Structure formats: C-alpha cells, structure tokens
Coordinates of N, CA and C and ligand atoms in Angstrom, one line a residue:
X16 N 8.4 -5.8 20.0 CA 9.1 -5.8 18.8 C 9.7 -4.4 18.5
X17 N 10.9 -4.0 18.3 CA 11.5 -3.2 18.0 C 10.9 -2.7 16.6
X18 N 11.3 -1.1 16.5 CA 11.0 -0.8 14.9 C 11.5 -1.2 14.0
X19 N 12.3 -1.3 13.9 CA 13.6 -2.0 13.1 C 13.0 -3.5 12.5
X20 N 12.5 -4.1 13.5 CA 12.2 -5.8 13.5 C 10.9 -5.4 13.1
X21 N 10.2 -5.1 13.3 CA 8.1 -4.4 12.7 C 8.8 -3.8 11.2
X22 N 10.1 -3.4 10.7 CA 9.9 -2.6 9.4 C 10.3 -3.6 8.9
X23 N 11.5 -4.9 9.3 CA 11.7 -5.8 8.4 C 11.2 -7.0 8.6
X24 N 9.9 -6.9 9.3 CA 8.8 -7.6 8.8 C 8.1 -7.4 8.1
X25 N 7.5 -6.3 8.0 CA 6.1 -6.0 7.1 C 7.1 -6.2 5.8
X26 N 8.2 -6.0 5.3 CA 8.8 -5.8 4.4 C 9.0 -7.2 3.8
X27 N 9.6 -8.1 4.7 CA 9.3 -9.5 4.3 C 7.9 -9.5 3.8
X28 N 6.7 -9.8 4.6 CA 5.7 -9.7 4.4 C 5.3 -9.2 2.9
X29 N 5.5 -8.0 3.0 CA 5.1 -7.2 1.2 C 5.9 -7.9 0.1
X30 N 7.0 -8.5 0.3 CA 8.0 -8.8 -0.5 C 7.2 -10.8 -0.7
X31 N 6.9 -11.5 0.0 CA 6.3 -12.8 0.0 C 5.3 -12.3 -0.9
X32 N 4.2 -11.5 -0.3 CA 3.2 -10.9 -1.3 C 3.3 -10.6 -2.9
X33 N 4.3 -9.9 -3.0 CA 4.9 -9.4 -4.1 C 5.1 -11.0 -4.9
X34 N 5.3 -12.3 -4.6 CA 5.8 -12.8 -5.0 C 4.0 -13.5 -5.9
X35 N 3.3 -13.4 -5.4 CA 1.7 -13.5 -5.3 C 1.3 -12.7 -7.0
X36 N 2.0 -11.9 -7.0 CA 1.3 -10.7 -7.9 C 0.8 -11.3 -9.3
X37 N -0.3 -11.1 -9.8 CA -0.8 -11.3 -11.2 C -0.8 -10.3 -12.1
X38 N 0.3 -10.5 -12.8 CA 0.7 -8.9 -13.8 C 1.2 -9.7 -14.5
X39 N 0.1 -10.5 -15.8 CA 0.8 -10.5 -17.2 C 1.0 -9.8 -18.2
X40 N 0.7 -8.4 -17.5 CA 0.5 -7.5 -18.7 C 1.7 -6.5 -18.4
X41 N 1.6 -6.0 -17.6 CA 2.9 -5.3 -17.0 C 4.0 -5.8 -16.9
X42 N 4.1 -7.1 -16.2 CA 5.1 -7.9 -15.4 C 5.5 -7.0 -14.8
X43 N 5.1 -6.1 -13.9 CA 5.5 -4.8 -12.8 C 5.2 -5.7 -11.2
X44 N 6.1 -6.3 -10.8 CA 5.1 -6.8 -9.5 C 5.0 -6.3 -8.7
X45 N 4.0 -6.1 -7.4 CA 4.0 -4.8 -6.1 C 3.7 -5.9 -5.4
X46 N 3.8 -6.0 -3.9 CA 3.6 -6.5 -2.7 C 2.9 -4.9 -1.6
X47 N 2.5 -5.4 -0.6 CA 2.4 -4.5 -0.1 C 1.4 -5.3 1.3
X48 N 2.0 -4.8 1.9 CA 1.8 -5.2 3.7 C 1.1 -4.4 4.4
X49 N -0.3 -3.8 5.2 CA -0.6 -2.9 6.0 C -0.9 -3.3 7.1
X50 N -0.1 -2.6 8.4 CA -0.2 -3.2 9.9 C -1.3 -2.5 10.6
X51 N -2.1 -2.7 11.5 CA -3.1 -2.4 12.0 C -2.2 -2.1 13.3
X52 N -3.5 -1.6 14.3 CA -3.1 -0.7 15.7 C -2.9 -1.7 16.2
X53 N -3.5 -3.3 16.4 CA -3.1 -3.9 17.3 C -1.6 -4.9 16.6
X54 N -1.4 -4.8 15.9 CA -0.2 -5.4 14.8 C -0.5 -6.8 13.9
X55 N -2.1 -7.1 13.5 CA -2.1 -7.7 12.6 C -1.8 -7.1 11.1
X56 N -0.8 -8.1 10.6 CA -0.4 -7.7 8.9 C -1.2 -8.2 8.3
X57 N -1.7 -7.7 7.3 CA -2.5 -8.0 5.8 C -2.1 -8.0 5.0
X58 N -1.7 -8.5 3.8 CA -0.7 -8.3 2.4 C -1.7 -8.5 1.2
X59 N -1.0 -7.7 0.3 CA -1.8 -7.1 -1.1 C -0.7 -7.5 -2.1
X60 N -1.1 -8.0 -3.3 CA -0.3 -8.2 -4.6 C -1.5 -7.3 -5.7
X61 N -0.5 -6.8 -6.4 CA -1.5 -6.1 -7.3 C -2.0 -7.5 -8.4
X62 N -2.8 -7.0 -8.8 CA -4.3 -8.1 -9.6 C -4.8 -7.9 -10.8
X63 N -4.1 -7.8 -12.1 CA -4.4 -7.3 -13.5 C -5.3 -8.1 -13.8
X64 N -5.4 -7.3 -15.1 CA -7.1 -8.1 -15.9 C -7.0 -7.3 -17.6
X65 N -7.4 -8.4 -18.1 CA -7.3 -7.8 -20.0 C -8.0 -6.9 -20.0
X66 N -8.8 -6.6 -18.9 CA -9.9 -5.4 -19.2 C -8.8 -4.6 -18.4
X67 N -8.0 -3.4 -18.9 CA -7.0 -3.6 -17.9 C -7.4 -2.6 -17.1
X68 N -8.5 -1.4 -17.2 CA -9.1 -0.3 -15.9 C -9.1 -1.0 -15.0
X69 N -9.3 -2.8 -15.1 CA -10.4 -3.3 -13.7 C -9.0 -4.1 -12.8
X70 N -7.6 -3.4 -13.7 CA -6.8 -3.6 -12.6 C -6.5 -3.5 -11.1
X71 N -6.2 -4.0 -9.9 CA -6.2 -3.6 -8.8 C -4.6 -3.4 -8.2
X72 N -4.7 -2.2 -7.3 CA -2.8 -2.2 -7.0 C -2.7 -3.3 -5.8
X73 N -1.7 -3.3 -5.5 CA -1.1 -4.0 -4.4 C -1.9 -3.4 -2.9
X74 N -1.6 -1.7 -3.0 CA -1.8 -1.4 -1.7 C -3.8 -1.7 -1.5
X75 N -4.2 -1.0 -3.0 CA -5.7 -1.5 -2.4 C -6.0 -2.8 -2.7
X76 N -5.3 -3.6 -2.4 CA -6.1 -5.1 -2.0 C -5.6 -5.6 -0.6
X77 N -4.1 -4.8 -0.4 CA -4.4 -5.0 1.4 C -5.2 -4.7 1.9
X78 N -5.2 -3.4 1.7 CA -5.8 -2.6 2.6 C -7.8 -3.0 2.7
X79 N -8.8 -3.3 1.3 CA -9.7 -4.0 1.3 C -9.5 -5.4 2.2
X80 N -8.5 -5.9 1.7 CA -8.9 -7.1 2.2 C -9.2 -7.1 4.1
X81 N -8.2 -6.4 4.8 CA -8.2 -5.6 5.8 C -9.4 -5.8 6.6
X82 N -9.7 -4.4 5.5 CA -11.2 -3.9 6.2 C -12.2 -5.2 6.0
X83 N -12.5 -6.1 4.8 CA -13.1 -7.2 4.8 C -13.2 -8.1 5.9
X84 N -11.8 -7.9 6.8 CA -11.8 -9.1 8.0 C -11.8 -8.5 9.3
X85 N -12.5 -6.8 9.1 CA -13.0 -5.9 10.5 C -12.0 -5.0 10.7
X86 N -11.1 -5.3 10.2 CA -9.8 -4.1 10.6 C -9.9 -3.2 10.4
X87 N -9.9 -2.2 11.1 CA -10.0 -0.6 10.8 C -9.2 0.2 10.9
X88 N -8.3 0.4 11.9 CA -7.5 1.2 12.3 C -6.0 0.8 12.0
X89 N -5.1 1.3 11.2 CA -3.8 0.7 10.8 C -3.0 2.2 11.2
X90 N -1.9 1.1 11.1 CA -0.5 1.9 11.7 C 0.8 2.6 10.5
X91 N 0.9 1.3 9.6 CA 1.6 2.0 8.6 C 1.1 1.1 7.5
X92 N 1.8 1.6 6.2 CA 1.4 0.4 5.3 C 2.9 0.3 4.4
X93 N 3.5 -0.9 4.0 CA 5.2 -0.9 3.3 C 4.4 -1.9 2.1
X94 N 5.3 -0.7 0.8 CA 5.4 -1.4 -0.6 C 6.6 -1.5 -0.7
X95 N 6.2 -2.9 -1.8 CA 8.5 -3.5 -2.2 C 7.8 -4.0 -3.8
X96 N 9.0 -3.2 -4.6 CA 8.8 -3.5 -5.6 C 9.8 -4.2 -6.3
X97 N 10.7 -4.0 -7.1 CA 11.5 -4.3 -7.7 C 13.1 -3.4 -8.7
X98 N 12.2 -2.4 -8.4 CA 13.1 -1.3 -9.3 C 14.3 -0.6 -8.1
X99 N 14.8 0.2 -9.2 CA 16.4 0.7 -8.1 C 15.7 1.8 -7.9
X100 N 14.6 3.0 -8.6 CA 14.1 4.1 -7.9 C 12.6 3.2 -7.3
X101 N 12.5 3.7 -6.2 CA 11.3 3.0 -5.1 C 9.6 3.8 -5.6
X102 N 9.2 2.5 -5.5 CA 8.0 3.1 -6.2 C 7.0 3.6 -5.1
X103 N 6.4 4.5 -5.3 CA 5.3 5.6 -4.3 C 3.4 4.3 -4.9
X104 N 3.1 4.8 -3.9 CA 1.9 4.4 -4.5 C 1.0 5.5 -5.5
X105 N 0.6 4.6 -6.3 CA -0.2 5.8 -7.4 C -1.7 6.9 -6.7
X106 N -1.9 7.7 -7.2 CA -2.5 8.4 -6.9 C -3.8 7.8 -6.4
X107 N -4.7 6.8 -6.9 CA -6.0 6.5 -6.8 C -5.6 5.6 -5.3
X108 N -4.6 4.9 -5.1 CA -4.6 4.2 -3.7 C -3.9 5.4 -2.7
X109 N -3.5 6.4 -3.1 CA -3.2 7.3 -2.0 C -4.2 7.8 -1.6
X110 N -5.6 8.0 -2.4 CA -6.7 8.5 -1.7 C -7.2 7.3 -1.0
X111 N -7.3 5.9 -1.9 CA -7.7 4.9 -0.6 C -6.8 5.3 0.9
X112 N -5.8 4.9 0.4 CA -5.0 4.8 1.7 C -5.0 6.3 3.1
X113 N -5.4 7.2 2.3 CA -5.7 8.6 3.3 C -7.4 8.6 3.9
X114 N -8.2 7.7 3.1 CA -9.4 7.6 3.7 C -9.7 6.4 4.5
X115 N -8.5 4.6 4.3 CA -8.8 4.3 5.4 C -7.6 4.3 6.7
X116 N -6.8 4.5 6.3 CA -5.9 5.0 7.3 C -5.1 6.1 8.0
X117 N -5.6 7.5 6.8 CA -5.0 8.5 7.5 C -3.6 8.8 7.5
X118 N -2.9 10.1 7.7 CA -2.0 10.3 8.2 C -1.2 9.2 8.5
X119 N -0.6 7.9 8.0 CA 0.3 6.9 8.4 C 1.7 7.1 7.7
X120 N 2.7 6.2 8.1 CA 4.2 6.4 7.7 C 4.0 5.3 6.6
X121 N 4.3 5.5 5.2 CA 4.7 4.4 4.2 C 5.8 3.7 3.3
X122 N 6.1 2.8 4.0 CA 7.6 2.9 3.5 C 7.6 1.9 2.4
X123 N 8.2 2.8 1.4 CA 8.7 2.0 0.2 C 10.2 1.3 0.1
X124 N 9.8 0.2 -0.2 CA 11.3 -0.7 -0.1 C 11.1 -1.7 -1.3
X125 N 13.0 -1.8 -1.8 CA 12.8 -2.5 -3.2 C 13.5 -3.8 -2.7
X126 N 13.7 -4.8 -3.6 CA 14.5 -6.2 -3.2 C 16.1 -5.7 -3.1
X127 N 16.5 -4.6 -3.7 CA 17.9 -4.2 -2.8 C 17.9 -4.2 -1.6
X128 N 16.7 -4.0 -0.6 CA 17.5 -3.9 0.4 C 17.7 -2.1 0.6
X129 N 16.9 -1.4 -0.5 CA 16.7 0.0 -0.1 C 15.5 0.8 0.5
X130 N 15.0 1.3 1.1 CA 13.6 1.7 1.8 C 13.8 3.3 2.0
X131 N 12.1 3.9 1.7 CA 12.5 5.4 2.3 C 11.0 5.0 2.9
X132 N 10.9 6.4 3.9 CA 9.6 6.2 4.5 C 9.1 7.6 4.7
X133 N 7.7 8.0 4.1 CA 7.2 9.1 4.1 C 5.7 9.1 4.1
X134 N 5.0 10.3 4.9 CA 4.1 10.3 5.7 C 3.1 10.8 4.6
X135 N 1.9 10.4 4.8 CA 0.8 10.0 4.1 C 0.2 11.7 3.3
X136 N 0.6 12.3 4.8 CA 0.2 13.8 4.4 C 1.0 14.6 3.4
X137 N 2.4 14.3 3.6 CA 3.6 14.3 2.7 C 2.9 14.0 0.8
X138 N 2.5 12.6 0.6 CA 2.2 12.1 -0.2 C 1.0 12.3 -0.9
X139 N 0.1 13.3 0.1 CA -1.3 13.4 -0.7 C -1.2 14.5 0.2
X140 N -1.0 15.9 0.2 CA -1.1 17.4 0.7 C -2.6 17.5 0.3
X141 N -3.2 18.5 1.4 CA -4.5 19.2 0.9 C -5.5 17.8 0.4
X142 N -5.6 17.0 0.8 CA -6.4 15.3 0.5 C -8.1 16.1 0.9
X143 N -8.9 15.2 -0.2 CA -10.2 15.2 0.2 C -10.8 14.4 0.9
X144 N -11.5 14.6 1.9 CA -12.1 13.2 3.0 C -13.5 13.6 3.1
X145 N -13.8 12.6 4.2 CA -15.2 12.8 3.9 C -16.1 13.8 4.9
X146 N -14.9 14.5 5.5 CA -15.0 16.1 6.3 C -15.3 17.0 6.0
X147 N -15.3 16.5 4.0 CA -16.2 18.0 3.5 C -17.3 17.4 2.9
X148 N -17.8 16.4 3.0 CA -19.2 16.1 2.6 C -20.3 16.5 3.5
X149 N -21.1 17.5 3.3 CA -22.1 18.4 4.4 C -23.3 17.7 4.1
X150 N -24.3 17.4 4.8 CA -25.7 16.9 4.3 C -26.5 18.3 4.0
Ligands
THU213 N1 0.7 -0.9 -9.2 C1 0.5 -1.2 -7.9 O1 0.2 -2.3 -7.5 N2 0.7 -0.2 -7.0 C2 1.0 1.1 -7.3 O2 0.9 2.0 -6.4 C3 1.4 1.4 -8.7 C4 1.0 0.5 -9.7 C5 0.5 -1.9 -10.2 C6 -0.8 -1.8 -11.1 C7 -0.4 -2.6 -12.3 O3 -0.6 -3.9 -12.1 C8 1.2 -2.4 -12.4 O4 1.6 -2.0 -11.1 C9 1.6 -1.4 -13.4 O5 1.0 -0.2 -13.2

C-alpha cells in the first residue's frame, strides 16, 4: 500500500469513527484511527458523559481499545474532525499517545479534505515517560 493509500485510509477510517461519536454535550465530533506496526487499524470516537470529567477523546479510546486487543506497537495515529482549523489532540491524550506510541507522525484531517501531519515530539517537546521513574 502506498502512503498516500495507508493516509486515505486511516482517514476514512477516523472519519466512519467520527461518525460513532457520543457528544451530546459538545456536539464536537472526533474520529480517530491508530495503525499498528503490522497495519492493523483501530478507531476511537470520543465518549461524553453528564459527569462531564469522565469524558473520553477519540484518540484515547483507539488507542486503549488497541492495547485491549494486544496491540502494542503503532505506526501513526489520524484525527478528522469537522472544523476548517484542524484540530491537535488535547494535551491529556498527547501524553497517552507519547507513552503508548512514542515518537509517531499524526495527522490531523477535517471533512474538507484538508490534513497536516506532525510528529509526536513536535507536539509534546521535553514529554515525561516512564524513563524517569527510578526505583
Ligand atoms: N475531544 C477529543 O475527542 N479529542 C481531542 O483531542 C480534543 C477533544 C473531544 C472531547 C469532548 O467530547 C469534545 O471533543 C469537546 O472537548
């Protein structure tokens, strides 16, 4: 599969997802697709709740659900939202996403048909992992 054909699939993919999302509080909907090393996709819709802290995003419910079914090692991970400026993932899933995937390319793409793609280290500089937990 070419890159081209792998980016507008996961994008399909996040964008089907997106269509999934439970946001009656927001109506903000996120999709979000994470590919693994050997190229299975996983897809995430974000998951509100009246209680609304016990919200979940889009990217951390791919990426759990993921790991839930053994997957460990991922390659990139693509959100698609809806707005004309492209949304980043929020801070609390860029620490997920730097702790279970690391250094990956994430490309954000909206239903235009617009996408940028920027690297995880880009996105979360100076990240805490678990390289500084000393016993
Ligand atoms: N949201 C995500 O799913 N991913 C993000 O990275 C940003 C925010 C969701 C959470 C909530 O359901 C709605 O968007 C508004 O914050």
């Amino acid at each position: 599969m070419s890159s081209e054909t792998a980016k507008a699939t996961l994008i399909a993919a996040a964008r089907d997802a997106r269509e999934r999302a439970h946001a009656p509080f927001s109506h903000f909907k996120v999709g979000a697709a994470v590919e693994s090393v050997d190229g299975d996709v996983t897809t995430g819709c974000n998951i509100e709740n009246a209680s609304y802290g016990l919200t979940l995003c889009a990217e951390r419910v791919a990426i759990f659900k993921a790991v839930s079914e053994g997957i460990r090692k991922f390659r990139s991970l693509t959100i698609v939202v809806d707005t004309d400026e492209l949304t980043p993932p929020c801070g609390a899933c860029r620490q997920i996403i730097w702790e279970f995937c690391g250094d990956i390319p994430v490309t954000m793409a909206n239903l235009a048909g617009r996408t940028e793609t920027m690297q995880m280290s880009d996105l979360l500089p100076k990240a805490f992992d678990a390289r500084f937990l000393v016993d």
